[in-house]
Amino acid sequence: MIMNGLPNGLYFQVVEQSAIATSITDLSANIIYVNPAFTRVTGYQPVELLGQNQSLLSDKKTPTVVYQALWSRLQQKKNWSGVLVNRRKDGTRYLADLTIAPVLNDQGEVTHYLGMHRDVTELHGLEQQLLNQKTLIESVVNIAPMAIAVLNDKGKVELDNLAYKALLADFKNREPAHLILDQLKIDVLPQADSKKKDFTALEVAIDQGGKKKPRWFSCSGIWFDESDERAESFFERNKARHLLLVISEITGLKAHEHAVRCNTMRTILAKQEVVQSLREILNGAAYQLQVPVNVLSAVTNMLKQREDKGGCNSSMLEALDQALDSGRKALATLDSSKPTILTEAPVDVDLNELLRDVIALSEERVSDMGVVIDWQQFEGLPTMKGQQWQLRGALKQLVDNALDAMTQVDGGHREIQLKTELCDDMIKVHICDSGPGIPDELRRSIFEPFFTTKRGESSAGMGLPTCQSVIREHGGMIWVENSILGGICMRLQFPLVDAEKQG
Ligand code: FAD
């Protein structure tokens, strides 16, 4: 007999040979048929099962509510699918992924139940292992002090930890990963594949806006491929690039480093200042002594000529000679007393960087005095060959002078404008202040040794002459002009050509 185009008995053969444990029961779940796969899974021979209730397989670990749900579905003539804990003939447990379907007759009445199940113990074990590992990884990642995020190749954060979420809140929902990657100029989009290299401990400063100081982060990134989970990719094994980004905050460390660096700079500059001032003072003193010695020398020579003509008394000449000799000796002593200048090899100097250092060194004073610093740095300013400590000291002197000048003005707006620029093949630096300014008649004198308007304030008047010597030694110039801020502008320029040649 042929049924629906199928040979008679084909259904039975199909069920018999099926790899799925299949059973047919009456309405009370008493077994009337099992296939060989059922025997393989449960360990029971058909003869041991026929007439027995399916509950024979129950391990009694499945909650009653599950059976109630199962039977409730069956009574509604609906299929039921779920997982039960079963026990084999040898007593071992297994998880049965079971589907039960009511079998209806022509009148639509349920006459039997068809049960099909497979052992999913191993699969469940793997799923649980995976879940456990996931839970473990998530817990570890979550308690990690550093912020961790995984980004897909569209730049979307697919996974993050608590520290990252905290960072997100701190940055008012601006995605921290994007802020950091933008700073690092790292592209997550697929077309930038060739540039996708892992990176370690790259330091980034993120501006917090307003008057808040930037926060510093050390960032590492690892690119990895994640297999596409979709069915259509089962045979193609499509992979999508992801970036694991690990962000550690180092603001505290940076502040400490900054403080140590500032202290070191202060120590070096203070030592250098003492040496330079002493040298300038001795130079100035020698210069002032040189004038009477020169006069004495001229007078002595003149008298000697007269003596030749019999017009001068030799004892007077002797006295003058002695005085001249003492003067020369004093000059030699002054010269030999000059402390040796700290030797410093010329290096590539970035004047922007030196000015930044100077601002950092003056930070506390600037804030105490309520001074606004308008810092206009020329982006990409070329470096020049020079003695960085000498130049740093000179720039600090000029900024200190501007701050000193502003203390002489009570109240009002206090501002220092620092500007670097590159023009006419010159690197130029402008340091302008809103101080009281310098009267025209004094402008020539301010670069002279011992000239000071701050008498009685422990000022030797050697600051500007020292600055000028340093700048001249670097082939540069310094001069003073009026500032639109109300005070003066110290203008410095250094030849770029020399710097390039030397470089
Ligand atoms: P039971 O007293 O048998 O039943 C527990 C609850 O189920 C009761 O509270 C009752 O409300 C409900 N219930 C039981 N029988 C009926 C019924 N005839 N009509 C309405 N409600 C009922 N169980 C397994 O543990 N493992 C299996 O592999 C398995 N395969 C099955 C295959 C088929 C085709 C069918 C129809 C049932 C299968 N069952 C299986 C269910 C099984 O028949 C039992 O219901 C179950 O094992 C619970 O048995 P029990 O003796 O612990 O409790």
PDB file of N, CA, C and O and ligand atoms in Angstrom, residues 23-30 38 53-60 62 64 67-68 70-72 74-75 84-86 94 96 98-101 113-117, ligand 1:
ATOM      1  N   SER A  23       9.466   7.803  21.518  1.00  0.00           N
ATOM      2  CA  SER A  23       8.539   6.885  22.192  1.00  0.00           C
ATOM      3  C   SER A  23       7.110   7.300  21.887  1.00  0.00           C
ATOM      4  O   SER A  23       6.846   8.465  21.571  1.00  0.00           O
ATOM      5  N   ILE A  24       6.197   6.303  21.983  1.00  0.00           N
ATOM      6  CA  ILE A  24       4.771   6.605  21.843  1.00  0.00           C
ATOM      7  C   ILE A  24       4.100   6.054  23.097  1.00  0.00           C
ATOM      8  O   ILE A  24       4.422   4.948  23.567  1.00  0.00           O
ATOM      9  N   THR A  25       3.226   6.902  23.684  1.00  0.00           N
ATOM     10  CA  THR A  25       2.555   6.469  24.926  1.00  0.00           C
ATOM     11  C   THR A  25       1.041   6.595  24.758  1.00  0.00           C
ATOM     12  O   THR A  25       0.560   7.238  23.817  1.00  0.00           O
ATOM     13  N   ASP A  26       0.346   5.971  25.724  1.00  0.00           N
ATOM     14  CA  ASP A  26      -1.102   6.222  25.773  1.00  0.00           C
ATOM     15  C   ASP A  26      -1.327   7.549  26.504  1.00  0.00           C
ATOM     16  O   ASP A  26      -0.358   8.248  26.832  1.00  0.00           O
ATOM     17  N   LEU A  27      -2.570   7.820  26.823  1.00  0.00           N
ATOM     18  CA  LEU A  27      -2.867   9.133  27.397  1.00  0.00           C
ATOM     19  C   LEU A  27      -2.365   9.291  28.833  1.00  0.00           C
ATOM     20  O   LEU A  27      -2.282  10.409  29.346  1.00  0.00           O
ATOM     21  N   SER A  28      -1.986   8.143  29.476  1.00  0.00           N
ATOM     22  CA  SER A  28      -1.444   8.228  30.838  1.00  0.00           C
ATOM     23  C   SER A  28       0.082   8.150  30.835  1.00  0.00           C
ATOM     24  O   SER A  28       0.692   7.920  31.875  1.00  0.00           O
ATOM     25  N   ALA A  29       0.645   8.280  29.653  1.00  0.00           N
ATOM     26  CA  ALA A  29       2.100   8.241  29.479  1.00  0.00           C
ATOM     27  C   ALA A  29       2.677   6.844  29.678  1.00  0.00           C
ATOM     28  O   ALA A  29       3.877   6.698  29.948  1.00  0.00           O
ATOM     29  N   ASN A  30       1.849   5.839  29.507  1.00  0.00           N
ATOM     30  CA  ASN A  30       2.372   4.472  29.539  1.00  0.00           C
ATOM     31  C   ASN A  30       2.947   4.148  28.160  1.00  0.00           C
ATOM     32  O   ASN A  30       2.305   4.401  27.133  1.00  0.00           O
ATOM     33  N   PHE A  38      16.094   5.166  21.606  1.00  0.00           N
ATOM     34  CA  PHE A  38      15.602   5.328  22.977  1.00  0.00           C
ATOM     35  C   PHE A  38      16.372   4.385  23.915  1.00  0.00           C
ATOM     36  O   PHE A  38      16.791   4.762  25.025  1.00  0.00           O
ATOM     37  N   ASN A  53       5.374   3.484  32.810  1.00  0.00           N
ATOM     38  CA  ASN A  53       5.084   4.915  32.628  1.00  0.00           C
ATOM     39  C   ASN A  53       6.394   5.667  32.330  1.00  0.00           C
ATOM     40  O   ASN A  53       7.468   5.278  32.809  1.00  0.00           O
ATOM     41  N   GLN A  54       6.262   6.706  31.565  1.00  0.00           N
ATOM     42  CA  GLN A  54       7.451   7.511  31.224  1.00  0.00           C
ATOM     43  C   GLN A  54       8.132   8.025  32.494  1.00  0.00           C
ATOM     44  O   GLN A  54       9.321   8.348  32.476  1.00  0.00           O
ATOM     45  N   SER A  55       7.373   8.099  33.593  1.00  0.00           N
ATOM     46  CA  SER A  55       7.958   8.595  34.846  1.00  0.00           C
ATOM     47  C   SER A  55       9.086   7.684  35.332  1.00  0.00           C
ATOM     48  O   SER A  55       9.847   8.066  36.225  1.00  0.00           O
ATOM     49  N   LEU A  56       9.170   6.509  34.720  1.00  0.00           N
ATOM     50  CA  LEU A  56      10.272   5.591  35.039  1.00  0.00           C
ATOM     51  C   LEU A  56      11.627   6.289  34.836  1.00  0.00           C
ATOM     52  O   LEU A  56      12.608   6.005  35.516  1.00  0.00           O
ATOM     53  N   LEU A  57      11.624   7.208  33.854  1.00  0.00           N
ATOM     54  CA  LEU A  57      12.887   7.893  33.538  1.00  0.00           C
ATOM     55  C   LEU A  57      13.165   9.088  34.460  1.00  0.00           C
ATOM     56  O   LEU A  57      14.272   9.621  34.491  1.00  0.00           O
ATOM     57  N   SER A  58      12.140   9.488  35.207  1.00  0.00           N
ATOM     58  CA  SER A  58      12.299  10.704  36.018  1.00  0.00           C
ATOM     59  C   SER A  58      13.322  10.505  37.138  1.00  0.00           C
ATOM     60  O   SER A  58      13.313   9.490  37.825  1.00  0.00           O
ATOM     61  N   ASP A  59      14.166  11.483  37.263  1.00  0.00           N
ATOM     62  CA  ASP A  59      15.172  11.424  38.348  1.00  0.00           C
ATOM     63  C   ASP A  59      14.605  12.022  39.627  1.00  0.00           C
ATOM     64  O   ASP A  59      15.278  12.061  40.651  1.00  0.00           O
ATOM     65  N   LYS A  60      13.375  12.503  39.558  1.00  0.00           N
ATOM     66  CA  LYS A  60      12.706  13.163  40.695  1.00  0.00           C
ATOM     67  C   LYS A  60      13.420  14.466  41.086  1.00  0.00           C
ATOM     68  O   LYS A  60      13.287  14.939  42.195  1.00  0.00           O
ATOM     69  N   THR A  62      13.362  16.996  38.768  1.00  0.00           N
ATOM     70  CA  THR A  62      12.647  18.026  38.022  1.00  0.00           C
ATOM     71  C   THR A  62      11.502  18.555  38.890  1.00  0.00           C
ATOM     72  O   THR A  62      10.721  17.752  39.421  1.00  0.00           O
ATOM     73  N   THR A  64       7.999  19.771  40.265  1.00  0.00           N
ATOM     74  CA  THR A  64       6.634  19.366  39.873  1.00  0.00           C
ATOM     75  C   THR A  64       5.996  20.379  38.931  1.00  0.00           C
ATOM     76  O   THR A  64       5.263  20.021  38.013  1.00  0.00           O
ATOM     77  N   TYR A  67       6.359  19.558  35.375  1.00  0.00           N
ATOM     78  CA  TYR A  67       5.442  18.509  34.875  1.00  0.00           C
ATOM     79  C   TYR A  67       4.035  19.070  34.724  1.00  0.00           C
ATOM     80  O   TYR A  67       3.311  18.739  33.786  1.00  0.00           O
ATOM     81  N   GLN A  68       3.686  19.949  35.664  1.00  0.00           N
ATOM     82  CA  GLN A  68       2.333  20.539  35.584  1.00  0.00           C
ATOM     83  C   GLN A  68       2.204  21.355  34.304  1.00  0.00           C
ATOM     84  O   GLN A  68       1.194  21.269  33.599  1.00  0.00           O
ATOM     85  N   LEU A  70       3.950  20.874  31.624  1.00  0.00           N
ATOM     86  CA  LEU A  70       4.009  19.905  30.516  1.00  0.00           C
ATOM     87  C   LEU A  70       2.598  19.341  30.249  1.00  0.00           C
ATOM     88  O   LEU A  70       2.093  19.411  29.132  1.00  0.00           O
ATOM     89  N   TRP A  71       1.980  18.880  31.319  1.00  0.00           N
ATOM     90  CA  TRP A  71       0.669  18.245  31.147  1.00  0.00           C
ATOM     91  C   TRP A  71      -0.404  19.269  30.795  1.00  0.00           C
ATOM     92  O   TRP A  71      -1.335  18.965  30.041  1.00  0.00           O
ATOM     93  N   SER A  72      -0.264  20.446  31.281  1.00  0.00           N
ATOM     94  CA  SER A  72      -1.242  21.484  30.955  1.00  0.00           C
ATOM     95  C   SER A  72      -1.241  21.765  29.448  1.00  0.00           C
ATOM     96  O   SER A  72      -2.286  21.905  28.826  1.00  0.00           O
ATOM     97  N   LEU A  74      -0.199  19.666  27.125  1.00  0.00           N
ATOM     98  CA  LEU A  74      -0.689  18.492  26.393  1.00  0.00           C
ATOM     99  C   LEU A  74      -2.219  18.455  26.422  1.00  0.00           C
ATOM    100  O   LEU A  74      -2.863  18.111  25.429  1.00  0.00           O
ATOM    101  N   GLN A  75      -2.781  18.831  27.609  1.00  0.00           N
ATOM    102  CA  GLN A  75      -4.245  18.807  27.718  1.00  0.00           C
ATOM    103  C   GLN A  75      -4.902  19.830  26.795  1.00  0.00           C
ATOM    104  O   GLN A  75      -6.046  19.685  26.404  1.00  0.00           O
ATOM    105  N   LEU A  84      14.332  18.008  30.917  1.00  0.00           N
ATOM    106  CA  LEU A  84      14.037  17.271  32.161  1.00  0.00           C
ATOM    107  C   LEU A  84      15.307  16.553  32.615  1.00  0.00           C
ATOM    108  O   LEU A  84      16.157  16.212  31.792  1.00  0.00           O
ATOM    109  N   VAL A  85      15.377  16.332  33.927  1.00  0.00           N
ATOM    110  CA  VAL A  85      16.512  15.531  34.425  1.00  0.00           C
ATOM    111  C   VAL A  85      16.057  14.073  34.447  1.00  0.00           C
ATOM    112  O   VAL A  85      15.116  13.718  35.160  1.00  0.00           O
ATOM    113  N   ASN A  86      16.695  13.240  33.649  1.00  0.00           N
ATOM    114  CA  ASN A  86      16.326  11.816  33.547  1.00  0.00           C
ATOM    115  C   ASN A  86      17.402  10.939  34.181  1.00  0.00           C
ATOM    116  O   ASN A  86      18.542  11.376  34.385  1.00  0.00           O
ATOM    117  N   TYR A  94      21.054  12.214  33.188  1.00  0.00           N
ATOM    118  CA  TYR A  94      21.326  12.981  31.969  1.00  0.00           C
ATOM    119  C   TYR A  94      20.219  13.983  31.747  1.00  0.00           C
ATOM    120  O   TYR A  94      19.129  13.864  32.338  1.00  0.00           O
ATOM    121  N   ALA A  96      17.537  15.538  29.380  1.00  0.00           N
ATOM    122  CA  ALA A  96      16.781  15.184  28.185  1.00  0.00           C
ATOM    123  C   ALA A  96      16.110  16.429  27.621  1.00  0.00           C
ATOM    124  O   ALA A  96      15.319  17.082  28.305  1.00  0.00           O
ATOM    125  N   LEU A  98      13.454  17.375  25.555  1.00  0.00           N
ATOM    126  CA  LEU A  98      12.287  16.566  25.169  1.00  0.00           C
ATOM    127  C   LEU A  98      11.207  17.419  24.486  1.00  0.00           C
ATOM    128  O   LEU A  98      10.923  18.538  24.904  1.00  0.00           O
ATOM    129  N   THR A  99      10.652  16.824  23.418  1.00  0.00           N
ATOM    130  CA  THR A  99       9.466  17.437  22.805  1.00  0.00           C
ATOM    131  C   THR A  99       8.361  16.379  22.820  1.00  0.00           C
ATOM    132  O   THR A  99       8.599  15.240  22.412  1.00  0.00           O
ATOM    133  N   ILE A 100       7.191  16.765  23.341  1.00  0.00           N
ATOM    134  CA  ILE A 100       6.056  15.831  23.353  1.00  0.00           C
ATOM    135  C   ILE A 100       4.947  16.433  22.489  1.00  0.00           C
ATOM    136  O   ILE A 100       4.593  17.608  22.627  1.00  0.00           O
ATOM    137  N   ALA A 101       4.463  15.571  21.576  1.00  0.00           N
ATOM    138  CA  ALA A 101       3.385  16.053  20.694  1.00  0.00           C
ATOM    139  C   ALA A 101       2.165  15.146  20.849  1.00  0.00           C
ATOM    140  O   ALA A 101       2.297  13.920  20.818  1.00  0.00           O
ATOM    141  N   TYR A 113       0.527  10.026  22.773  1.00  0.00           N
ATOM    142  CA  TYR A 113       1.550  11.083  22.807  1.00  0.00           C
ATOM    143  C   TYR A 113       2.815  10.551  22.166  1.00  0.00           C
ATOM    144  O   TYR A 113       3.177   9.387  22.368  1.00  0.00           O
ATOM    145  N   LEU A 114       3.441  11.449  21.403  1.00  0.00           N
ATOM    146  CA  LEU A 114       4.724  11.113  20.759  1.00  0.00           C
ATOM    147  C   LEU A 114       5.809  11.891  21.491  1.00  0.00           C
ATOM    148  O   LEU A 114       5.734  13.119  21.596  1.00  0.00           O
ATOM    149  N   GLY A 115       6.785  11.141  22.008  1.00  0.00           N
ATOM    150  CA  GLY A 115       7.886  11.819  22.729  1.00  0.00           C
ATOM    151  C   GLY A 115       9.200  11.655  21.975  1.00  0.00           C
ATOM    152  O   GLY A 115       9.501  10.579  21.469  1.00  0.00           O
ATOM    153  N   MET A 116       9.958  12.734  21.849  1.00  0.00           N
ATOM    154  CA  MET A 116      11.268  12.665  21.178  1.00  0.00           C
ATOM    155  C   MET A 116      12.276  13.419  22.054  1.00  0.00           C
ATOM    156  O   MET A 116      12.014  14.580  22.411  1.00  0.00           O
ATOM    157  N   HIS A 117      13.348  12.739  22.398  1.00  0.00           N
ATOM    158  CA  HIS A 117      14.339  13.465  23.196  1.00  0.00           C
ATOM    159  C   HIS A 117      15.772  13.083  22.847  1.00  0.00           C
ATOM    160  O   HIS A 117      16.021  12.043  22.253  1.00  0.00           O
TER     161      HIS A 117
HETATM  162  P1  FAD B   1       3.327  12.360  38.336  1.00  0.00           P
HETATM  163  O1  FAD B   1       2.480  12.101  39.486  1.00  0.00           O
HETATM  164  O2  FAD B   1       3.338  11.365  37.262  1.00  0.00           O
HETATM  165  O3  FAD B   1       3.044  13.741  37.680  1.00  0.00           O
HETATM  166  C1  FAD B   1       3.469  14.967  38.164  1.00  0.00           C
HETATM  167  C2  FAD B   1       2.450  15.988  37.787  1.00  0.00           C
HETATM  168  O4  FAD B   1       2.127  15.883  36.417  1.00  0.00           O
HETATM  169  C3  FAD B   1       1.163  15.765  38.606  1.00  0.00           C
HETATM  170  O5  FAD B   1       1.085  16.762  39.563  1.00  0.00           O
HETATM  171  C4  FAD B   1       0.046  15.859  37.618  1.00  0.00           C
HETATM  172  O6  FAD B   1      -0.636  17.083  37.779  1.00  0.00           O
HETATM  173  C5  FAD B   1       0.710  15.891  36.256  1.00  0.00           C
HETATM  174  N1  FAD B   1       0.278  14.666  35.501  1.00  0.00           N
HETATM  175  C6  FAD B   1       0.890  13.484  35.488  1.00  0.00           C
HETATM  176  N2  FAD B   1       0.269  12.661  34.644  1.00  0.00           N
HETATM  177  C7  FAD B   1      -0.752  13.354  34.115  1.00  0.00           C
HETATM  178  C8  FAD B   1      -1.771  13.030  33.193  1.00  0.00           C
HETATM  179  N3  FAD B   1      -1.877  11.822  32.636  1.00  0.00           N
HETATM  180  N4  FAD B   1      -2.638  13.986  32.860  1.00  0.00           N
HETATM  181  C9  FAD B   1      -2.571  15.217  33.406  1.00  0.00           C
HETATM  182  N5  FAD B   1      -1.600  15.581  34.305  1.00  0.00           N
HETATM  183  C10 FAD B   1      -0.762  14.645  34.646  1.00  0.00           C
HETATM  184  N6  FAD B   1       8.900  12.496  32.472  1.00  0.00           N
HETATM  185  C11 FAD B   1      10.192  12.429  32.744  1.00  0.00           C
HETATM  186  O7  FAD B   1      10.591  12.688  33.908  1.00  0.00           O
HETATM  187  N7  FAD B   1      11.072  12.072  31.804  1.00  0.00           N
HETATM  188  C12 FAD B   1      10.722  11.789  30.522  1.00  0.00           C
HETATM  189  O8  FAD B   1      11.547  11.498  29.667  1.00  0.00           O
HETATM  190  C13 FAD B   1       9.341  11.864  30.202  1.00  0.00           C
HETATM  191  N8  FAD B   1       8.926  11.608  28.961  1.00  0.00           N
HETATM  192  C14 FAD B   1       7.569  11.679  28.668  1.00  0.00           C
HETATM  193  C15 FAD B   1       7.140  11.344  27.379  1.00  0.00           C
HETATM  194  C16 FAD B   1       5.777  11.398  27.067  1.00  0.00           C
HETATM  195  C17 FAD B   1       5.318  11.062  25.667  1.00  0.00           C
HETATM  196  C18 FAD B   1       4.849  11.794  28.051  1.00  0.00           C
HETATM  197  C19 FAD B   1       3.387  11.881  27.710  1.00  0.00           C
HETATM  198  C20 FAD B   1       5.270  12.084  29.350  1.00  0.00           C
HETATM  199  C21 FAD B   1       6.627  12.037  29.675  1.00  0.00           C
HETATM  200  N9  FAD B   1       7.094  12.320  30.967  1.00  0.00           N
HETATM  201  C22 FAD B   1       8.427  12.234  31.238  1.00  0.00           C
HETATM  202  C23 FAD B   1       6.190  12.764  32.028  1.00  0.00           C
HETATM  203  C24 FAD B   1       5.860  11.650  32.942  1.00  0.00           C
HETATM  204  O9  FAD B   1       4.777  10.931  32.386  1.00  0.00           O
HETATM  205  C25 FAD B   1       5.496  12.072  34.345  1.00  0.00           C
HETATM  206  O10 FAD B   1       4.436  12.962  34.325  1.00  0.00           O
HETATM  207  C26 FAD B   1       6.695  12.708  35.027  1.00  0.00           C
HETATM  208  O11 FAD B   1       7.797  11.856  34.906  1.00  0.00           O
HETATM  209  C27 FAD B   1       6.417  12.955  36.488  1.00  0.00           C
HETATM  210  O12 FAD B   1       6.214  11.739  37.129  1.00  0.00           O
HETATM  211  P2  FAD B   1       5.951  11.607  38.678  1.00  0.00           P
HETATM  212  O13 FAD B   1       5.670  10.220  38.958  1.00  0.00           O
HETATM  213  O14 FAD B   1       7.131  12.295  39.386  1.00  0.00           O
HETATM  214  O15 FAD B   1       4.735  12.502  38.917  1.00  0.00           O
END
